[in-house]
DNA sequence: CGTCTGCTTCGACATGCGTCTAGGTTGACA
DNA sequence: TGTCAACCTAGACGCATGTCGAAGCAGACG
């Protein structure tokens, strides 16, 4: 045990807390892996990766489900299911305003995941 | 169609090629998502995330399977299976030297994944 | 050559995941 | 109030995945 970067909660991650050293510098504790793996898992589907990209790159900072669904050849419920997965992974937030539901990205956790994968030196292969 | 960042192959990624704009800047094309999602998927399991971390942070740049297996309460075949998953995702390389097999990380693809998640501005939530 | 050890592959099983259709819930609007 | 549209939830089905024990393969070492 002792002084590694401790296991953060999903809330911590979304609060924008610094979390973990890059995996190339320090071995991840089991608890941290258990917390972060679901986020990677959520991105591990092509449809969700595209959804995440569309949401994160939306010019207004948010995007309507009604703009997401027609971008795929999938049923509405299936898209809804994938959005729920992203929500439960803490990657996006949803808000209903009138008839439509809008999704926006949570930059905090994405930054955490990115820094975890960071290799530091931008060197060769 | 037209001038987005085109779909890269896994080989490109491991060759260290710059690949894709961050998903917060540009929507990922379907082909790119199809290529990158398996890498995230491979990291979407706590055991594999820890394995990846142990491999990437190995002081010698590589680590013996015989050092990985006892770190988990899982059977040898199960660890071997997870390592195969990481190999097929292009995240690690394996090399047999004498009795033991050594694994090392492929920094190229990890950098690609990290930059894909990059949110740019290190700002608030 | 025989045997032992380290790792992978094989076959099997339970669980999880992606997808669908059908049905519910919430809000807009006449 | 009634009706319509947008979105989510529920239930079901087939395929993928995580896990194991048993068997196979490759080097080391007498």
mmCIF file of N, CA, C and O in Angstrom, chain B residues 14-79:
data_model
loop_
_atom_site.group_PDB
_atom_site.id
_atom_site.type_symbol
_atom_site.label_atom_id
_atom_site.label_comp_id
_atom_site.label_asym_id
_atom_site.label_seq_id
_atom_site.Cartn_x
_atom_site.Cartn_y
_atom_site.Cartn_z
ATOM 1 N N UNK B 14 0.561 2.613 -35.053
ATOM 2 C CA UNK B 14 1.749 2.114 -34.386
ATOM 3 C C UNK B 14 3.016 2.664 -35.016
ATOM 4 O O UNK B 14 4.069 2.646 -34.417
ATOM 5 N N UNK B 15 2.900 3.160 -36.237
ATOM 6 C CA UNK B 15 4.048 3.772 -36.868
ATOM 7 C C UNK B 15 4.277 5.173 -36.311
ATOM 8 O O UNK B 15 5.237 5.836 -36.639
ATOM 9 N N UNK B 16 3.372 5.620 -35.445
ATOM 10 C CA UNK B 16 3.575 6.906 -34.800
ATOM 11 C C UNK B 16 3.063 8.075 -35.629
ATOM 12 O O UNK B 16 3.361 9.220 -35.345
ATOM 13 N N UNK B 17 2.306 7.760 -36.664
ATOM 14 C CA UNK B 17 1.747 8.830 -37.489
ATOM 15 C C UNK B 17 0.779 9.682 -36.700
ATOM 16 O O UNK B 17 0.026 9.161 -35.888
ATOM 17 N N UNK B 18 0.783 10.995 -36.969
ATOM 18 C CA UNK B 18 -0.308 11.780 -36.419
ATOM 19 C C UNK B 18 -1.580 11.277 -37.073
ATOM 20 O O UNK B 18 -1.581 10.896 -38.235
ATOM 21 N N UNK B 19 -2.640 11.265 -36.301
ATOM 22 C CA UNK B 19 -3.796 10.526 -36.774
ATOM 23 C C UNK B 19 -5.032 11.361 -36.876
ATOM 24 O O UNK B 19 -5.568 11.584 -37.936
ATOM 25 N N UNK B 20 -5.468 11.888 -35.718
ATOM 26 C CA UNK B 20 -6.791 12.464 -35.736
ATOM 27 C C UNK B 20 -6.827 13.685 -34.838
ATOM 28 O O UNK B 20 -6.136 13.760 -33.834
ATOM 29 N N UNK B 21 -7.677 14.590 -35.227
ATOM 30 C CA UNK B 21 -7.907 15.731 -34.362
ATOM 31 C C UNK B 21 -8.647 15.242 -33.117
ATOM 32 O O UNK B 21 -9.339 14.234 -33.162
ATOM 33 N N UNK B 22 -8.492 15.963 -31.998
ATOM 34 C CA UNK B 22 -9.244 15.615 -30.792
ATOM 35 C C UNK B 22 -10.739 15.573 -31.084
ATOM 36 O O UNK B 22 -11.225 16.355 -31.909
ATOM 37 N N UNK B 23 -11.450 14.676 -30.429
ATOM 38 C CA UNK B 23 -12.879 14.546 -30.692
ATOM 39 C C UNK B 23 -13.649 15.780 -30.266
ATOM 40 O O UNK B 23 -14.793 15.970 -30.649
ATOM 41 N N UNK B 24 -13.016 16.616 -29.455
ATOM 42 C CA UNK B 24 -13.699 17.852 -29.068
ATOM 43 C C UNK B 24 -13.580 18.912 -30.151
ATOM 44 O O UNK B 24 -14.215 19.961 -30.068
ATOM 45 N N UNK B 25 -12.769 18.632 -31.176
ATOM 46 C CA UNK B 25 -12.615 19.625 -32.237
ATOM 47 C C UNK B 25 -13.314 19.215 -33.526
ATOM 48 O O UNK B 25 -13.747 20.060 -34.295
ATOM 49 N N UNK B 26 -13.353 17.914 -33.761
ATOM 50 C CA UNK B 26 -13.882 17.469 -35.037
ATOM 51 C C UNK B 26 -14.546 16.114 -34.868
ATOM 52 O O UNK B 26 -14.057 15.258 -34.157
ATOM 53 N N UNK B 27 -15.644 15.942 -35.559
ATOM 54 C CA UNK B 27 -16.336 14.666 -35.466
ATOM 55 C C UNK B 27 -15.526 13.555 -36.123
ATOM 56 O O UNK B 27 -15.000 13.722 -37.210
ATOM 57 N N UNK B 28 -15.425 12.431 -35.428
ATOM 58 C CA UNK B 28 -14.668 11.298 -35.933
ATOM 59 C C UNK B 28 -15.427 10.633 -37.067
ATOM 60 O O UNK B 28 -16.607 10.340 -36.921
ATOM 61 N N UNK B 29 -14.762 10.356 -38.200
ATOM 62 C CA UNK B 29 -15.405 9.581 -39.263
ATOM 63 C C UNK B 29 -15.654 8.152 -38.787
ATOM 64 O O UNK B 29 -14.938 7.647 -37.922
ATOM 65 N N UNK B 30 -16.641 7.534 -39.373
ATOM 66 C CA UNK B 30 -17.026 6.183 -38.952
ATOM 67 C C UNK B 30 -15.857 5.208 -39.056
ATOM 68 O O UNK B 30 -15.662 4.364 -38.175
ATOM 69 N N UNK B 31 -15.059 5.322 -40.108
ATOM 70 C CA UNK B 31 -13.957 4.369 -40.295
ATOM 71 C C UNK B 31 -12.924 4.534 -39.189
ATOM 72 O O UNK B 31 -12.371 3.565 -38.677
ATOM 73 N N UNK B 32 -12.642 5.772 -38.826
ATOM 74 C CA UNK B 32 -11.692 6.013 -37.749
ATOM 75 C C UNK B 32 -12.208 5.451 -36.436
ATOM 76 O O UNK B 32 -11.466 4.817 -35.677
ATOM 77 N N UNK B 33 -13.479 5.675 -36.184
ATOM 78 C CA UNK B 33 -14.069 5.135 -34.956
ATOM 79 C C UNK B 33 -13.949 3.623 -34.938
ATOM 80 O O UNK B 33 -13.626 3.025 -33.912
ATOM 81 N N UNK B 34 -14.163 3.003 -36.077
ATOM 82 C CA UNK B 34 -14.097 1.545 -36.143
ATOM 83 C C UNK B 34 -12.690 1.041 -35.860
ATOM 84 O O UNK B 34 -12.513 -0.043 -35.314
ATOM 85 N N UNK B 35 -11.681 1.845 -36.227
ATOM 86 C CA UNK B 35 -10.299 1.425 -36.013
ATOM 87 C C UNK B 35 -9.873 1.656 -34.565
ATOM 88 O O UNK B 35 -9.164 0.840 -33.978
ATOM 89 N N UNK B 36 -10.322 2.773 -33.976
ATOM 90 C CA UNK B 36 -9.836 3.144 -32.644
ATOM 91 C C UNK B 36 -10.642 2.523 -31.505
ATOM 92 O O UNK B 36 -10.098 2.272 -30.433
ATOM 93 N N UNK B 37 -11.917 2.276 -31.746
ATOM 94 C CA UNK B 37 -12.751 1.746 -30.666
ATOM 95 C C UNK B 37 -12.169 0.469 -30.054
ATOM 96 O O UNK B 37 -12.181 0.334 -28.828
ATOM 97 N N UNK B 38 -11.656 -0.475 -30.850
ATOM 98 C CA UNK B 38 -11.101 -1.684 -30.239
ATOM 99 C C UNK B 38 -9.971 -1.408 -29.261
ATOM 100 O O UNK B 38 -9.811 -2.145 -28.276
ATOM 101 N N UNK B 39 -9.194 -0.351 -29.494
ATOM 102 C CA UNK B 39 -8.116 -0.029 -28.565
ATOM 103 C C UNK B 39 -8.693 0.428 -27.224
ATOM 104 O O UNK B 39 -8.237 -0.003 -26.161
ATOM 105 N N UNK B 40 -9.715 1.295 -27.270
ATOM 106 C CA UNK B 40 -10.371 1.704 -26.024
ATOM 107 C C UNK B 40 -11.030 0.506 -25.356
ATOM 108 O O UNK B 40 -10.974 0.348 -24.135
ATOM 109 N N UNK B 41 -11.633 -0.329 -26.179
ATOM 110 C CA UNK B 41 -12.298 -1.513 -25.640
ATOM 111 C C UNK B 41 -11.305 -2.382 -24.874
ATOM 112 O O UNK B 41 -11.618 -2.917 -23.806
ATOM 113 N N UNK B 42 -10.106 -2.522 -25.432
ATOM 114 C CA UNK B 42 -9.085 -3.343 -24.785
ATOM 115 C C UNK B 42 -8.712 -2.765 -23.422
ATOM 116 O O UNK B 42 -8.370 -3.506 -22.496
ATOM 117 N N UNK B 43 -8.779 -1.457 -23.287
ATOM 118 C CA UNK B 43 -8.456 -0.816 -22.011
ATOM 119 C C UNK B 43 -9.666 -0.793 -21.079
ATOM 120 O O UNK B 43 -9.561 -0.367 -19.942
ATOM 121 N N UNK B 44 -10.792 -1.273 -21.567
ATOM 122 C CA UNK B 44 -12.034 -1.185 -20.811
ATOM 123 C C UNK B 44 -12.255 -2.315 -19.835
ATOM 124 O O UNK B 44 -13.384 -2.577 -19.450
ATOM 125 N N UNK B 45 -11.197 -2.963 -19.442
ATOM 126 C CA UNK B 45 -11.294 -4.017 -18.428
ATOM 127 C C UNK B 45 -10.255 -3.734 -17.349
ATOM 128 O O UNK B 45 -9.100 -3.439 -17.664
ATOM 129 N N UNK B 46 -10.668 -3.777 -16.080
ATOM 130 C CA UNK B 46 -9.755 -3.405 -14.999
ATOM 131 C C UNK B 46 -8.458 -4.210 -15.019
ATOM 132 O O UNK B 46 -7.368 -3.649 -14.795
ATOM 133 N N UNK B 47 -8.562 -5.493 -15.305
ATOM 134 C CA UNK B 47 -7.361 -6.324 -15.330
ATOM 135 C C UNK B 47 -6.416 -5.866 -16.436
ATOM 136 O O UNK B 47 -5.213 -5.688 -16.220
ATOM 137 N N UNK B 48 -6.983 -5.629 -17.631
ATOM 138 C CA UNK B 48 -6.127 -5.213 -18.737
ATOM 139 C C UNK B 48 -5.555 -3.826 -18.511
ATOM 140 O O UNK B 48 -4.424 -3.536 -18.895
ATOM 141 N N UNK B 49 -6.326 -2.955 -17.854
ATOM 142 C CA UNK B 49 -5.819 -1.618 -17.575
ATOM 143 C C UNK B 49 -4.623 -1.698 -16.628
ATOM 144 O O UNK B 49 -3.609 -1.021 -16.824
ATOM 145 N N UNK B 50 -4.715 -2.564 -15.633
ATOM 146 C CA UNK B 50 -3.580 -2.749 -14.734
ATOM 147 C C UNK B 50 -2.407 -3.389 -15.445
ATOM 148 O O UNK B 50 -1.248 -2.992 -15.251
ATOM 149 N N UNK B 51 -2.702 -4.391 -16.271
ATOM 150 C CA UNK B 51 -1.627 -5.032 -17.035
ATOM 151 C C UNK B 51 -0.907 -3.991 -17.890
ATOM 152 O O UNK B 51 0.317 -3.906 -17.906
ATOM 153 N N UNK B 52 -1.708 -3.185 -18.595
ATOM 154 C CA UNK B 52 -1.144 -2.150 -19.460
ATOM 155 C C UNK B 52 -0.272 -1.208 -18.648
ATOM 156 O O UNK B 52 0.810 -0.811 -19.086
ATOM 157 N N UNK B 53 -0.754 -0.864 -17.469
ATOM 158 C CA UNK B 53 -0.002 0.046 -16.608
ATOM 159 C C UNK B 53 1.319 -0.579 -16.156
ATOM 160 O O UNK B 53 2.370 0.064 -16.162
ATOM 161 N N UNK B 54 1.247 -1.849 -15.767
ATOM 162 C CA UNK B 54 2.471 -2.523 -15.318
ATOM 163 C C UNK B 54 3.481 -2.618 -16.457
ATOM 164 O O UNK B 54 4.682 -2.452 -16.252
ATOM 165 N N UNK B 55 2.978 -2.891 -17.657
ATOM 166 C CA UNK B 55 3.877 -3.017 -18.810
ATOM 167 C C UNK B 55 4.467 -1.663 -19.163
ATOM 168 O O UNK B 55 5.669 -1.519 -19.363
ATOM 169 N N UNK B 56 3.594 -0.649 -19.224
ATOM 170 C CA UNK B 56 4.054 0.675 -19.657
ATOM 171 C C UNK B 56 4.999 1.308 -18.646
ATOM 172 O O UNK B 56 5.872 2.096 -19.012
ATOM 173 N N UNK B 57 4.832 0.960 -17.382
ATOM 174 C CA UNK B 57 5.665 1.600 -16.360
ATOM 175 C C UNK B 57 6.846 0.726 -15.954
ATOM 176 O O UNK B 57 7.560 1.067 -15.013
ATOM 177 N N UNK B 58 7.050 -0.375 -16.636
ATOM 178 C CA UNK B 58 8.168 -1.250 -16.289
ATOM 179 C C UNK B 58 9.485 -0.495 -16.455
ATOM 180 O O UNK B 58 9.719 0.134 -17.490
ATOM 181 N N UNK B 59 10.308 -0.558 -15.433
ATOM 182 C CA UNK B 59 11.526 0.256 -15.440
ATOM 183 C C UNK B 59 12.470 -0.134 -16.574
ATOM 184 O O UNK B 59 13.158 0.707 -17.131
ATOM 185 N N UNK B 60 12.484 -1.405 -16.923
ATOM 186 C CA UNK B 60 13.391 -1.847 -17.985
ATOM 187 C C UNK B 60 12.779 -1.630 -19.366
ATOM 188 O O UNK B 60 13.376 -2.000 -20.365
ATOM 189 N N UNK B 61 11.584 -1.053 -19.411
ATOM 190 C CA UNK B 61 10.909 -0.881 -20.692
ATOM 191 C C UNK B 61 10.170 -2.132 -21.113
ATOM 192 O O UNK B 61 9.429 -2.129 -22.094
ATOM 193 N N UNK B 62 10.377 -3.187 -20.362
ATOM 194 C CA UNK B 62 9.673 -4.430 -20.657
ATOM 195 C C UNK B 62 9.495 -5.210 -19.365
ATOM 196 O O UNK B 62 10.152 -4.932 -18.363
ATOM 197 N N UNK B 63 8.589 -6.184 -19.400
ATOM 198 C CA UNK B 63 8.309 -6.941 -18.183
ATOM 199 C C UNK B 63 7.938 -8.361 -18.553
ATOM 200 O O UNK B 63 7.317 -8.610 -19.588
ATOM 201 N N UNK B 64 8.358 -9.293 -17.700
ATOM 202 C CA UNK B 64 8.165 -10.719 -17.939
ATOM 203 C C UNK B 64 6.745 -11.124 -17.519
ATOM 204 O O UNK B 64 6.213 -10.619 -16.531
ATOM 205 N N UNK B 65 6.142 -12.010 -18.284
ATOM 206 C CA UNK B 65 4.832 -12.525 -17.925
ATOM 207 C C UNK B 65 4.867 -13.136 -16.530
ATOM 208 O O UNK B 65 3.899 -13.038 -15.773
ATOM 209 N N UNK B 66 6.021 -13.692 -16.196
ATOM 210 C CA UNK B 66 6.152 -14.352 -14.892
ATOM 211 C C UNK B 66 6.069 -13.339 -13.759
ATOM 212 O O UNK B 66 5.872 -13.713 -12.606
ATOM 213 N N UNK B 67 6.235 -12.045 -14.078
ATOM 214 C CA UNK B 67 6.047 -11.003 -13.067
ATOM 215 C C UNK B 67 4.622 -10.462 -13.084
ATOM 216 O O UNK B 67 4.152 -9.887 -12.112
ATOM 217 N N UNK B 68 3.947 -10.635 -14.204
ATOM 218 C CA UNK B 68 2.581 -10.122 -14.320
ATOM 219 C C UNK B 68 1.583 -11.071 -13.655
ATOM 220 O O UNK B 68 0.720 -10.642 -12.884
ATOM 221 N N UNK B 69 1.700 -12.338 -13.961
ATOM 222 C CA UNK B 69 0.703 -13.311 -13.508
ATOM 223 C C UNK B 69 0.481 -13.313 -11.994
ATOM 224 O O UNK B 69 -0.669 -13.248 -11.548
ATOM 225 N N UNK B 70 1.553 -13.371 -11.187
ATOM 226 C CA UNK B 70 1.313 -13.452 -9.730
ATOM 227 C C UNK B 70 0.715 -12.189 -9.142
ATOM 228 O O UNK B 70 0.333 -12.184 -7.980
ATOM 229 N N UNK B 71 0.612 -11.106 -9.926
ATOM 230 C CA UNK B 71 0.057 -9.860 -9.407
ATOM 231 C C UNK B 71 -1.462 -9.892 -9.382
ATOM 232 O O UNK B 71 -2.100 -8.974 -8.882
ATOM 233 N N UNK B 72 -2.046 -10.943 -9.938
ATOM 234 C CA UNK B 72 -3.510 -11.042 -9.980
ATOM 235 C C UNK B 72 -3.950 -12.385 -9.417
ATOM 236 O O UNK B 72 -3.200 -13.353 -9.461
ATOM 237 N N UNK B 73 -5.155 -12.401 -8.914
ATOM 238 C CA UNK B 73 -5.704 -13.666 -8.431
ATOM 239 C C UNK B 73 -6.495 -14.326 -9.549
ATOM 240 O O UNK B 73 -7.683 -14.602 -9.432
ATOM 241 N N UNK B 74 -5.811 -14.534 -10.655
ATOM 242 C CA UNK B 74 -6.430 -15.134 -11.826
ATOM 243 C C UNK B 74 -5.506 -16.224 -12.343
ATOM 244 O O UNK B 74 -4.300 -16.186 -12.106
ATOM 245 N N UNK B 75 -6.082 -17.150 -13.071
ATOM 246 C CA UNK B 75 -5.276 -18.235 -13.606
ATOM 247 C C UNK B 75 -4.344 -17.730 -14.699
ATOM 248 O O UNK B 75 -4.591 -16.694 -15.324
ATOM 249 N N UNK B 76 -3.280 -18.473 -14.937
ATOM 250 C CA UNK B 76 -2.348 -18.139 -16.015
ATOM 251 C C UNK B 76 -3.027 -17.983 -17.353
ATOM 252 O O UNK B 76 -2.819 -16.967 -18.027
ATOM 253 N N UNK B 77 -3.845 -18.937 -17.774
ATOM 254 C CA UNK B 77 -4.528 -18.801 -19.054
ATOM 255 C C UNK B 77 -5.360 -17.523 -19.169
ATOM 256 O O UNK B 77 -5.415 -16.924 -20.243
ATOM 257 N N UNK B 78 -5.968 -17.114 -18.081
ATOM 258 C CA UNK B 78 -6.781 -15.900 -18.137
ATOM 259 C C UNK B 78 -5.896 -14.677 -18.382
ATOM 260 O O UNK B 78 -6.213 -13.827 -19.223
ATOM 261 N N UNK B 79 -4.781 -14.589 -17.676
ATOM 262 C CA UNK B 79 -3.843 -13.483 -17.908
ATOM 263 C C UNK B 79 -3.348 -13.530 -19.350
ATOM 264 O O UNK B 79 -3.299 -12.495 -20.045
#
